[in-house]
XYZ file of N, CA and C in Angstrom:
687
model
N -163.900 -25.754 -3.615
C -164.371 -25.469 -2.276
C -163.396 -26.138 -1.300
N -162.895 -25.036 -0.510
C -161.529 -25.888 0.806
C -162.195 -26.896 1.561
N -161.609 -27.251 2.478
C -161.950 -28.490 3.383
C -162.929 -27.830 4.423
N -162.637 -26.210 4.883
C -162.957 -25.461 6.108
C -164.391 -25.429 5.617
N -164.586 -24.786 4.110
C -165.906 -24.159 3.573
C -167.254 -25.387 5.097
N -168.136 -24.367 5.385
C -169.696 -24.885 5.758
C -170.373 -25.234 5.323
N -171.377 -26.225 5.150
C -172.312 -26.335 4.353
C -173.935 -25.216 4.827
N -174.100 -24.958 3.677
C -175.670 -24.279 4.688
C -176.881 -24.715 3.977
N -177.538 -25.092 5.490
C -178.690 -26.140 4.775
C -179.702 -25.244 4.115
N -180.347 -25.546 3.778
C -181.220 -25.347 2.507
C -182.598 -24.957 2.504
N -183.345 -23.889 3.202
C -184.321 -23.061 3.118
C -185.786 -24.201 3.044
N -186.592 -24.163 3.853
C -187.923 -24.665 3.555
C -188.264 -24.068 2.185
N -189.278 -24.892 1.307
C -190.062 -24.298 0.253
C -190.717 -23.511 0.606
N -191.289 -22.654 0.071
C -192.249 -21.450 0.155
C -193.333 -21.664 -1.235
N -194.111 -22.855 -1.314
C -195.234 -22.761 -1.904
C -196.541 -22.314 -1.996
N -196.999 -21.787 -2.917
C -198.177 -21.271 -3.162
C -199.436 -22.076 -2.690
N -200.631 -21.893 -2.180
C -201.667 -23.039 -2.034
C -202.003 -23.231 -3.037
N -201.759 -22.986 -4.288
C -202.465 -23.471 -5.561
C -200.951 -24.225 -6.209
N -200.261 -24.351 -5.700
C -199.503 -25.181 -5.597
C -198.932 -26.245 -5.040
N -200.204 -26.583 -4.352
C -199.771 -27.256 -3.388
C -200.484 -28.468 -3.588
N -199.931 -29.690 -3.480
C -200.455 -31.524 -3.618
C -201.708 -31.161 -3.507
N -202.705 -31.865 -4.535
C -204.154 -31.983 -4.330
C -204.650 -33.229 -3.653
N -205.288 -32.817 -2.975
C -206.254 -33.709 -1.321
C -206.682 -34.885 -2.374
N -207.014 -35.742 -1.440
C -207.649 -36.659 -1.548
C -209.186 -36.700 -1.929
N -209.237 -35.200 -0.947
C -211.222 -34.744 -1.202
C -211.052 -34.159 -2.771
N -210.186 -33.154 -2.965
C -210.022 -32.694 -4.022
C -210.425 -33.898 -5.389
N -209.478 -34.558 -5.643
C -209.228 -35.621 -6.397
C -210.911 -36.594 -6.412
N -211.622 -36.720 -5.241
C -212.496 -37.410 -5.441
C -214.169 -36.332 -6.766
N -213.660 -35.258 -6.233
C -214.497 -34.375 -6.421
C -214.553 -34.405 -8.212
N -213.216 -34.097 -8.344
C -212.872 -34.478 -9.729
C -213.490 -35.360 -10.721
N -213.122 -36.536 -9.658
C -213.599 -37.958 -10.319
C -215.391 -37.833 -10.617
N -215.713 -37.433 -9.595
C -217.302 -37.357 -9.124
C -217.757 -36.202 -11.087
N -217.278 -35.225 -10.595
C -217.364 -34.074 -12.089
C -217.139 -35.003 -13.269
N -216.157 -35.947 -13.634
C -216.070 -36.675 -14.766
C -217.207 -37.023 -14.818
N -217.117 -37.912 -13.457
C -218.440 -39.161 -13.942
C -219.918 -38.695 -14.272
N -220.265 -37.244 -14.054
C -221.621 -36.324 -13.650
C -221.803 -36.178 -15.594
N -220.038 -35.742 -16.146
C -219.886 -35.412 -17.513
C -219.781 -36.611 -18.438
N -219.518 -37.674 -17.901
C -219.654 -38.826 -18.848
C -221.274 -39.566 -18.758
N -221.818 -39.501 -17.614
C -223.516 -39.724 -17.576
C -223.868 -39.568 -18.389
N -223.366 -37.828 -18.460
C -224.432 -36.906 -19.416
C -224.353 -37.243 -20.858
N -222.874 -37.557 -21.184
C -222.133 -37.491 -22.210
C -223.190 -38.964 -22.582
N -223.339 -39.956 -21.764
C -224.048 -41.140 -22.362
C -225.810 -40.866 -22.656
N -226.398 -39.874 -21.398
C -227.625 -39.856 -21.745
C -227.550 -38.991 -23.514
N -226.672 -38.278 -23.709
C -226.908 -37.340 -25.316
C -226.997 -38.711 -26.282
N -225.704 -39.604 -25.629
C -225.445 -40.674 -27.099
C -227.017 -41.613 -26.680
N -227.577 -41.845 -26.098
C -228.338 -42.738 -25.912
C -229.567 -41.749 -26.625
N -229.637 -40.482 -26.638
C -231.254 -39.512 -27.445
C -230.986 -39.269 -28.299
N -229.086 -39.749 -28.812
C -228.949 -39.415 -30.292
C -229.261 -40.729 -30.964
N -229.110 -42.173 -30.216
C -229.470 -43.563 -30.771
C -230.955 -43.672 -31.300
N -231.849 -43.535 -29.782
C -233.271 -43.090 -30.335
C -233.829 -42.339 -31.612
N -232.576 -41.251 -31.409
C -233.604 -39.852 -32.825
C -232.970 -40.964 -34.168
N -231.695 -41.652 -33.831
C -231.209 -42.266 -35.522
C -232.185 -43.493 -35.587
N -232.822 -43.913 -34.624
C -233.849 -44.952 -34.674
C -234.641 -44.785 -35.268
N -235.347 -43.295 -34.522
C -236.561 -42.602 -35.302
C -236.689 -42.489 -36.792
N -235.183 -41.439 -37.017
C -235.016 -41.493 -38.630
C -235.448 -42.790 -39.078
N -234.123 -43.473 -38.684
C -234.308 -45.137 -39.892
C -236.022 -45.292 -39.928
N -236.564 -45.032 -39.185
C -237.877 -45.624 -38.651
C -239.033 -44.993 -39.798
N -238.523 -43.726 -40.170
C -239.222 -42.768 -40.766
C -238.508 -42.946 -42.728
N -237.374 -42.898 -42.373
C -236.700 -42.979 -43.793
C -237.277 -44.359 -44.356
N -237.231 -45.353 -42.890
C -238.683 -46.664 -44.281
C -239.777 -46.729 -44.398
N -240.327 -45.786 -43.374
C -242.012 -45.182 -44.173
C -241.789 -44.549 -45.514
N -241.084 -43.793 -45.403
C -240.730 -42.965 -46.544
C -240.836 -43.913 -48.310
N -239.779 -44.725 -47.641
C -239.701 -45.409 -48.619
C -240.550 -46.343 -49.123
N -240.776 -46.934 -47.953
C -242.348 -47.670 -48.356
C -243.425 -47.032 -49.001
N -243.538 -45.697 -48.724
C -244.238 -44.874 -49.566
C -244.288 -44.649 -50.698
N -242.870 -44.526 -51.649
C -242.194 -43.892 -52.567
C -243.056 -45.424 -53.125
N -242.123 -46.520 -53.074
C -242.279 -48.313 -53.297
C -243.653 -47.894 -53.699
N -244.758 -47.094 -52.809
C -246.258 -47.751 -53.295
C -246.617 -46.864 -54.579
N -246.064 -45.389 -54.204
C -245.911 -44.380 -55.295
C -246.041 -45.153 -56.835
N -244.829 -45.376 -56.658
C -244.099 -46.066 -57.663
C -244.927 -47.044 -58.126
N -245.844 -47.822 -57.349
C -246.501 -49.438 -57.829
C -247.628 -48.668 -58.783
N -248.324 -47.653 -58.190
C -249.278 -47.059 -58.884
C -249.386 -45.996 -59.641
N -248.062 -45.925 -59.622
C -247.342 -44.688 -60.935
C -247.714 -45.384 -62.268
N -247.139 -47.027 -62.006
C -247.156 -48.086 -63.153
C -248.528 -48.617 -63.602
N -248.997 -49.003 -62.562
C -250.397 -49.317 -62.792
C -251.332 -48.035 -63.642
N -250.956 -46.606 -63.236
C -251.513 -45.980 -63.823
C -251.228 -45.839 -65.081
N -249.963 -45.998 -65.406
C -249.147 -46.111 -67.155
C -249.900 -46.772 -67.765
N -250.081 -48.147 -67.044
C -250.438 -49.432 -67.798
C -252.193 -48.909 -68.207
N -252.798 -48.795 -67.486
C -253.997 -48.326 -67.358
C -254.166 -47.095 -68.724
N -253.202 -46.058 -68.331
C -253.697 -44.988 -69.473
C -253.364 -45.586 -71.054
N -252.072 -46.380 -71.014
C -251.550 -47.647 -72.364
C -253.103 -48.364 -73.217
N -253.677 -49.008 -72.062
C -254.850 -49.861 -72.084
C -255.718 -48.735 -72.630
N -255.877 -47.623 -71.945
C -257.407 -46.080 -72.274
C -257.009 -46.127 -74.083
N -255.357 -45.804 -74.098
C -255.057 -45.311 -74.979
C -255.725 -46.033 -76.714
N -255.353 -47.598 -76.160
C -255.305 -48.595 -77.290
C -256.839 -48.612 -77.443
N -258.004 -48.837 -76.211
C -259.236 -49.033 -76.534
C -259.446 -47.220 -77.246
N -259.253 -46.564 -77.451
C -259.466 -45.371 -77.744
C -259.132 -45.072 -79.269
N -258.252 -46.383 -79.787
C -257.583 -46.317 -81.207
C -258.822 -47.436 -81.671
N -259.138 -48.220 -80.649
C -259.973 -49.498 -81.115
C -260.924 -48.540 -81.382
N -261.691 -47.469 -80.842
C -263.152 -47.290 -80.504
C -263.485 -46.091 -81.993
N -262.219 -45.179 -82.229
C -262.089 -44.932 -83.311
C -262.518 -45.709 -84.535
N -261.347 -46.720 -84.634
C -261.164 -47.876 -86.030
C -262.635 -47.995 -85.777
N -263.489 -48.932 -85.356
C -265.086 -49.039 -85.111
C -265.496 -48.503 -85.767
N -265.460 -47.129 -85.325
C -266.149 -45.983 -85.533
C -266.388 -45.432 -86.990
N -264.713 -45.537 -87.571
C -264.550 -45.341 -89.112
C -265.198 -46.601 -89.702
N -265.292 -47.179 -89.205
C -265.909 -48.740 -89.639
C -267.209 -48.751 -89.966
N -267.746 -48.447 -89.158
C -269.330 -48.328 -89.265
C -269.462 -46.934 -89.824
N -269.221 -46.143 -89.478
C -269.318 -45.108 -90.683
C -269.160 -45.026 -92.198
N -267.913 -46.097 -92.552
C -267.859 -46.383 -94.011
C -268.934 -46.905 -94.294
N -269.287 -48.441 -93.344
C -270.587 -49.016 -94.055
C -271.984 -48.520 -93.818
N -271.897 -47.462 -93.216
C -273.075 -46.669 -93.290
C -273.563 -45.744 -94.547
N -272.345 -45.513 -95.091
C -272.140 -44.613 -96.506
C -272.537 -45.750 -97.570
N -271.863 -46.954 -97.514
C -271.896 -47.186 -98.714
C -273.421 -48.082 -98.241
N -274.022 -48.059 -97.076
C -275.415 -48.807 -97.385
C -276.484 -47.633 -98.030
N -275.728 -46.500 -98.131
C -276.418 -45.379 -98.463
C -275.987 -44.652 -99.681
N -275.238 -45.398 -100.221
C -274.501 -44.988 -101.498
C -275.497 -44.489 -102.839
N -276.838 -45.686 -102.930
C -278.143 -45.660 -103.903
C -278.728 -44.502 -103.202
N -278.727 -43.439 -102.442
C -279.480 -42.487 -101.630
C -279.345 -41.391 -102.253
N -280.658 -40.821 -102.397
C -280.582 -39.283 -102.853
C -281.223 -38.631 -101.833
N -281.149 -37.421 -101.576
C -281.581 -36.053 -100.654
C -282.238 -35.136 -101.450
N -283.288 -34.713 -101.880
C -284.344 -33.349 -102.351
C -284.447 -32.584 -100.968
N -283.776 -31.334 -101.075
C -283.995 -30.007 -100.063
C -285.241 -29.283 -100.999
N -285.714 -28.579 -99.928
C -287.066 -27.433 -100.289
C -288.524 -27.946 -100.836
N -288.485 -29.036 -101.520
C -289.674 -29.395 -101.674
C -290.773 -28.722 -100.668
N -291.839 -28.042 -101.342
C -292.891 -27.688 -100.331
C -293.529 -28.422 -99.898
N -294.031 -29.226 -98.609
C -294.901 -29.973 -98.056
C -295.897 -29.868 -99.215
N -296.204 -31.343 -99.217
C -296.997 -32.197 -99.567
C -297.797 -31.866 -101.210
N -296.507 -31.515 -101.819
C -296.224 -30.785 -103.025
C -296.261 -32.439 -103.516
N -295.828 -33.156 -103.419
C -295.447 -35.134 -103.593
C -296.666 -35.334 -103.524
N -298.294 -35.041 -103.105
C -298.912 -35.836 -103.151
C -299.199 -37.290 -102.427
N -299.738 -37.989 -102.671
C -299.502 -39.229 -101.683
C -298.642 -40.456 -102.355
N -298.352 -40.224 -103.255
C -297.102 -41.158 -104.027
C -296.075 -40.650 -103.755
N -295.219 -40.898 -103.337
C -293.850 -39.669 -103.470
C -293.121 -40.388 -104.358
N -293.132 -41.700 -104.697
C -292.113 -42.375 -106.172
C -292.750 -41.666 -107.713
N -294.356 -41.842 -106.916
C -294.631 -41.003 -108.408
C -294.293 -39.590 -109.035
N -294.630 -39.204 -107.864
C -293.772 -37.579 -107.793
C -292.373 -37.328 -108.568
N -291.551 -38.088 -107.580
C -290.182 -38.049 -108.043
C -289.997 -38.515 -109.748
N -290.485 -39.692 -109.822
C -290.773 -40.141 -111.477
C -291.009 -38.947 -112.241
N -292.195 -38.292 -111.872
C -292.539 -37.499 -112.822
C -291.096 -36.518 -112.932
N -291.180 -35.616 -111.997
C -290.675 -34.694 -111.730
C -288.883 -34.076 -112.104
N -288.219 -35.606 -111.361
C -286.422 -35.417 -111.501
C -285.947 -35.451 -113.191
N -286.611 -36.300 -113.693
C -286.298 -36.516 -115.367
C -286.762 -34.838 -115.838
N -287.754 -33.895 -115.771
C -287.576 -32.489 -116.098
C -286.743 -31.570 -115.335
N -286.240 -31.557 -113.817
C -285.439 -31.144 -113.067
C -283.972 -31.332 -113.860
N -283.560 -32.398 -114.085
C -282.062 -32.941 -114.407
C -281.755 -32.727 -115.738
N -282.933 -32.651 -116.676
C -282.900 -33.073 -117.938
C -282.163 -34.124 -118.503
N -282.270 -35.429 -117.453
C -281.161 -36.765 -117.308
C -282.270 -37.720 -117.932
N -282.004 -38.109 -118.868
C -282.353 -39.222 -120.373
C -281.664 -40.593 -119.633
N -282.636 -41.536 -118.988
C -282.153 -42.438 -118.664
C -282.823 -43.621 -119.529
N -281.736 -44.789 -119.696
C -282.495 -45.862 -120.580
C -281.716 -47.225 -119.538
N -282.680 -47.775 -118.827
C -283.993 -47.746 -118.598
C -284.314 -46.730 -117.551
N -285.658 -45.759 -117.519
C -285.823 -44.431 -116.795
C -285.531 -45.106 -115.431
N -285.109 -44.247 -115.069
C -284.953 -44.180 -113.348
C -286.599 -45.391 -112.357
N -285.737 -45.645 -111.767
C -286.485 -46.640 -111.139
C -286.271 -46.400 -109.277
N -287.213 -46.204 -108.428
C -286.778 -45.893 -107.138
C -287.534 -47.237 -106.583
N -286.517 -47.656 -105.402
C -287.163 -48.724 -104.446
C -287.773 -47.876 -103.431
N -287.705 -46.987 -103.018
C -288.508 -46.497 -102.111
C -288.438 -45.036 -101.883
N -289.341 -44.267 -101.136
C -288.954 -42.859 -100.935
C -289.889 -42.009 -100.141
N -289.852 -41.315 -98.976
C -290.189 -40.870 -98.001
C -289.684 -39.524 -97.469
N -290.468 -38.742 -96.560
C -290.118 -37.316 -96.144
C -289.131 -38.029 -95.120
N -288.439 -36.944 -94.581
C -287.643 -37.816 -93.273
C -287.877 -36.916 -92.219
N -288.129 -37.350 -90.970
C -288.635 -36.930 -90.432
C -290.156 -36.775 -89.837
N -290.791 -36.143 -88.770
C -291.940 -35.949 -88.285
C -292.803 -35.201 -89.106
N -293.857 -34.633 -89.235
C -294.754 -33.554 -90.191
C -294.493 -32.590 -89.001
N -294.308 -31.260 -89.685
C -293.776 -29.959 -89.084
C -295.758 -29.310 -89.396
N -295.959 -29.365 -87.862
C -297.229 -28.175 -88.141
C -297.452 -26.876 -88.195
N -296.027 -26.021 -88.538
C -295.656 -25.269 -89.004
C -295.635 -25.123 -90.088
N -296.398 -24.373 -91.133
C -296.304 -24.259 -92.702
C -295.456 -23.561 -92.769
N -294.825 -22.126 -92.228
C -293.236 -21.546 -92.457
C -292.229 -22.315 -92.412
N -292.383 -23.564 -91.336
C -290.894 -24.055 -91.068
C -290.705 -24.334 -92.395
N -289.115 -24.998 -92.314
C -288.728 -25.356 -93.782
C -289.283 -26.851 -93.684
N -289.545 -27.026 -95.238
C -289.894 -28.018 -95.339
C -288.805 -29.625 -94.760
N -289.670 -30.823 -94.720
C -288.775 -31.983 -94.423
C -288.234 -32.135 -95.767
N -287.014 -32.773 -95.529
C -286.104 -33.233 -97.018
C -287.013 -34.839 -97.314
N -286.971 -34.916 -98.729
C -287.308 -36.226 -99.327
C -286.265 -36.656 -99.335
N -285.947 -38.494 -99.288
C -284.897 -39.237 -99.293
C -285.671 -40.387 -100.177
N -284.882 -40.658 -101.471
C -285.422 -41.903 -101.729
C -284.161 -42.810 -102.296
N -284.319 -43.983 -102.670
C -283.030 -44.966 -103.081
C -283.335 -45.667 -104.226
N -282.472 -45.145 -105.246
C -282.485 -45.752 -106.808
C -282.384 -47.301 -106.934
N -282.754 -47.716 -107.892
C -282.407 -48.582 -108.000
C -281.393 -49.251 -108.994
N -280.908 -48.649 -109.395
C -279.553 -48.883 -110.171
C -278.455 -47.605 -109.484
N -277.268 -48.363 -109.593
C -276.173 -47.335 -108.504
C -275.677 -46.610 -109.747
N -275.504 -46.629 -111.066
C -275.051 -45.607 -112.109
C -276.363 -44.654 -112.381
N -277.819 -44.973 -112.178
C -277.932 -43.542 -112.242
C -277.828 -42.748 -111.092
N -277.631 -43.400 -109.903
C -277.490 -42.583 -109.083
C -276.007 -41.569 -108.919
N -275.321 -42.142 -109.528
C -274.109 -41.195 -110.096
C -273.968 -40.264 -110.298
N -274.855 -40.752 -112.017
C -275.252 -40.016 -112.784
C -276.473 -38.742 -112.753
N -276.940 -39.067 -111.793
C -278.121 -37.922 -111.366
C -277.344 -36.657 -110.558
N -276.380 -37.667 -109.207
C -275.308 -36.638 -108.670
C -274.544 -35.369 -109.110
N -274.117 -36.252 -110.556
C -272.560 -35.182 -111.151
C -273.690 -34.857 -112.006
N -274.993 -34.595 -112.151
C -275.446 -33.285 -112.831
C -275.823 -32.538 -111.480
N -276.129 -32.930 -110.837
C -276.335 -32.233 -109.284
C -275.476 -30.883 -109.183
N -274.470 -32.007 -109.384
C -273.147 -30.965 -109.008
C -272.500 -30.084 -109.449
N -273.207 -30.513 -110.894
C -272.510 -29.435 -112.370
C -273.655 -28.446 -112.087
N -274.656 -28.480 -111.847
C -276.061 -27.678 -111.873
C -276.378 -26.833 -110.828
N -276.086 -27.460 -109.377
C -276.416 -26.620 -108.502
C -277.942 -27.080 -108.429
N -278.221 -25.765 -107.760
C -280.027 -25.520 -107.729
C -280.926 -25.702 -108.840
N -281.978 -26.833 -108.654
C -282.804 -26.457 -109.266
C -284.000 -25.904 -109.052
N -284.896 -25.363 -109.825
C -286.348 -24.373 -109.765
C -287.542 -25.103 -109.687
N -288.363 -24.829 -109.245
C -289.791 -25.381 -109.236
C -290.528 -24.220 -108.895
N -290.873 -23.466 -109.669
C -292.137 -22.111 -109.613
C -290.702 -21.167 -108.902
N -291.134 -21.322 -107.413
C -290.129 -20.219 -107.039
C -289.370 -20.780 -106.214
N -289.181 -22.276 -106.339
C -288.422 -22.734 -104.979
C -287.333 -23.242 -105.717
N -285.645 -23.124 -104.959
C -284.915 -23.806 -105.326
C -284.862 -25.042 -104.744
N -284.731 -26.086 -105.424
C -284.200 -27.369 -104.759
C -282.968 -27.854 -105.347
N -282.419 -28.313 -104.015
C -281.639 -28.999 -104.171
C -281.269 -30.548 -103.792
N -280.752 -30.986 -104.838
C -280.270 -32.455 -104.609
C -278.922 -33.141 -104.006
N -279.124 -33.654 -103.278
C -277.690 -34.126 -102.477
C -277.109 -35.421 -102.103
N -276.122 -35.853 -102.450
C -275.677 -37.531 -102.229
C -276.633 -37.786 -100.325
N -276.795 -38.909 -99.741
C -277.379 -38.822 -98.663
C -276.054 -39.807 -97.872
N -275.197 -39.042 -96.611
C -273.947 -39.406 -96.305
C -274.573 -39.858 -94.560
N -273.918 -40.428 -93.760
C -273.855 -40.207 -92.592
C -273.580 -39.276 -91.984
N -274.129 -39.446 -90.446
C -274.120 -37.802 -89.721
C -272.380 -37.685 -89.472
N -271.472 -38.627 -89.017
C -269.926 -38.059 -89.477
C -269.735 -37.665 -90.552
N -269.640 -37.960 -92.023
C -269.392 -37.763 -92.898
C -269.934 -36.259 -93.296
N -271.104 -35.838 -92.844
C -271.607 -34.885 -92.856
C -270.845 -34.055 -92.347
N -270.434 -34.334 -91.186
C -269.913 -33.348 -90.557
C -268.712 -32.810 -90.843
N -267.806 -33.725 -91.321
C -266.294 -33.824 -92.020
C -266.646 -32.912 -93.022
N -268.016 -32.957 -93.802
C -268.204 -32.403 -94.920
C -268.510 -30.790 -94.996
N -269.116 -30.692 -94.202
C -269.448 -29.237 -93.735
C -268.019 -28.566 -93.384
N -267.538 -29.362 -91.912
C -266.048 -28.412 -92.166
C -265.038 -28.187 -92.742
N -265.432 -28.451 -94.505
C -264.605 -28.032 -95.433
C -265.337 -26.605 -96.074
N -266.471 -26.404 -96.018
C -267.168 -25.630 -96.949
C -266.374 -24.258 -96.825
N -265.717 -23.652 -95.819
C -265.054 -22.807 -96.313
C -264.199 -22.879 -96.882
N -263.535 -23.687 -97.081
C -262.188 -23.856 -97.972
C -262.753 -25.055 -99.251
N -263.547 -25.187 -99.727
C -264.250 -26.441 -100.856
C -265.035 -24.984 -101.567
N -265.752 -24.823 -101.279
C -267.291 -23.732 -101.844
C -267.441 -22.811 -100.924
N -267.996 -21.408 -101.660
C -268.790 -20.247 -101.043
C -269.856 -20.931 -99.585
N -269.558 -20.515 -98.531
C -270.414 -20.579 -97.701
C -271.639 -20.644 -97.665
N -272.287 -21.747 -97.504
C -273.555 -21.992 -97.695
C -274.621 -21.255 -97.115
N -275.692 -21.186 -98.123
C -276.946 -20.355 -97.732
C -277.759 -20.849 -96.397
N -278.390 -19.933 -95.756
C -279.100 -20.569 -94.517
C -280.619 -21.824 -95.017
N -280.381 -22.467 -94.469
C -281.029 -23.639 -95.258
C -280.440 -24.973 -96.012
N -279.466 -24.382 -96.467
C -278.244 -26.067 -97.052
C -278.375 -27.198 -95.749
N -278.468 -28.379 -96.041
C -278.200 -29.070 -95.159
C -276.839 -29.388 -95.547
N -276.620 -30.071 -96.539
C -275.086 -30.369 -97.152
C -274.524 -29.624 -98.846
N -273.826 -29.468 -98.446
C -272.850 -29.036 -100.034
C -273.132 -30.434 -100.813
N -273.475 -29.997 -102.484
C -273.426 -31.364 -102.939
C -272.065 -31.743 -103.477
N -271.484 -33.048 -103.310
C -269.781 -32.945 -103.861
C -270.201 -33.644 -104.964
């Protein structure tokens, strides 16, 4: 550029108003909008502190709950443990006194069908006479009974079936021995009645005994009280 060249000065700007320095009002307005958005921004964190309060608040009910759950989950274990064992005890007992109920009844015999008052007013004499031709059992010394009785009430019914006689030997081999002809024999006759003779067991044992008869012996006639074994 020569020495002569002009300089030419240099055009005002031509800015846009949205280009143009922001005011002072502007700028406050701004500030004002932050602060309206950070309030807010604190009231959310302050209802989100509360609701995590709430939770925690709720998550240790919860748990305190579960904790009691749990205490009486155990207690109930322990408890059904305890049902369980008295329930093995109440059994054992049970077989207990049932054995010695058998064997206080071991000397016991049972006569089914006898017709009322066919015995007379002796019923040892009865039986005396009577089981030695029933059994055709040769005893030395003859059969000897300590006692012997209908069992049961008097039925004032002459159809009903008769009450069973029960009486108790007094030596335990013939009572055996009277049995296992029982058992080899079955029924015996008297005019037209069968009788039968039967070991005399407890009402369990009975019952154990019965629910073999289908699979032990032919199903018993209406009237059996027990199968004789």
């Amino acid at each position: 550029m020569g020495p002569h060249t002009a300089l030419t000065p240099t055009p005002p700007s031509t800015m846009s108003d949205k280009e143009q320095p922001t005011t002072m009002e502007q700028i406050l307005q701004e500030i004002t909008a932050v602060s309206l958005r950070i309030e807010g921004m604190d009231a959310s964190i302050s209802s989100l502190i509360l609701e995590t309060k709430s939770m925690r608040s709720d998550i240790a009910g919860f748990q305190s709950r579960v904790a009691g759950l749990e205490h009486r989950m155990g207690a109930l274990e322990t408890h059904v443990a305890k049902t369980r064992d008295r329930d093995q005890d109440i059994l054992y007992l049970r077989s207990k006194i049932t054995d010695l109920e058998d064997r206080s009844r071991r000397d016991n015999i049972r006569l089914f069908r006898i017709p009322e008052n066919e015995e007379g007013p002796d019923v040892q004499a009865f039986l005396d006479s009577i089981l030695p031709k029933l059994t055709s059992l040769t005893c030395d010394p003859p059969l000897e009974f300590q006692q012997a009785h209908r069992v049961g009430p008097k039925r004032p019914d002459r159809a009903s079936r008769p009450r069973p006689i029960i009486t108790c030997l007094l030596r335990h081999t013939q009572t055996r021995q009277l049995l296992q002809v029982a058992r080899n024999h079955g029924a015996f006759r008297i005019d037209k009645y069968k009788i039968r003779i039967t070991a005399d067991y407890s009402k369990d044992t009975n019952k154990r005994i019965k629910a073999f008869f289908g699979f032990k012996t032919p199903t018993p006639s209406a009237g059996d009280e027990i199968l004789p074994l």
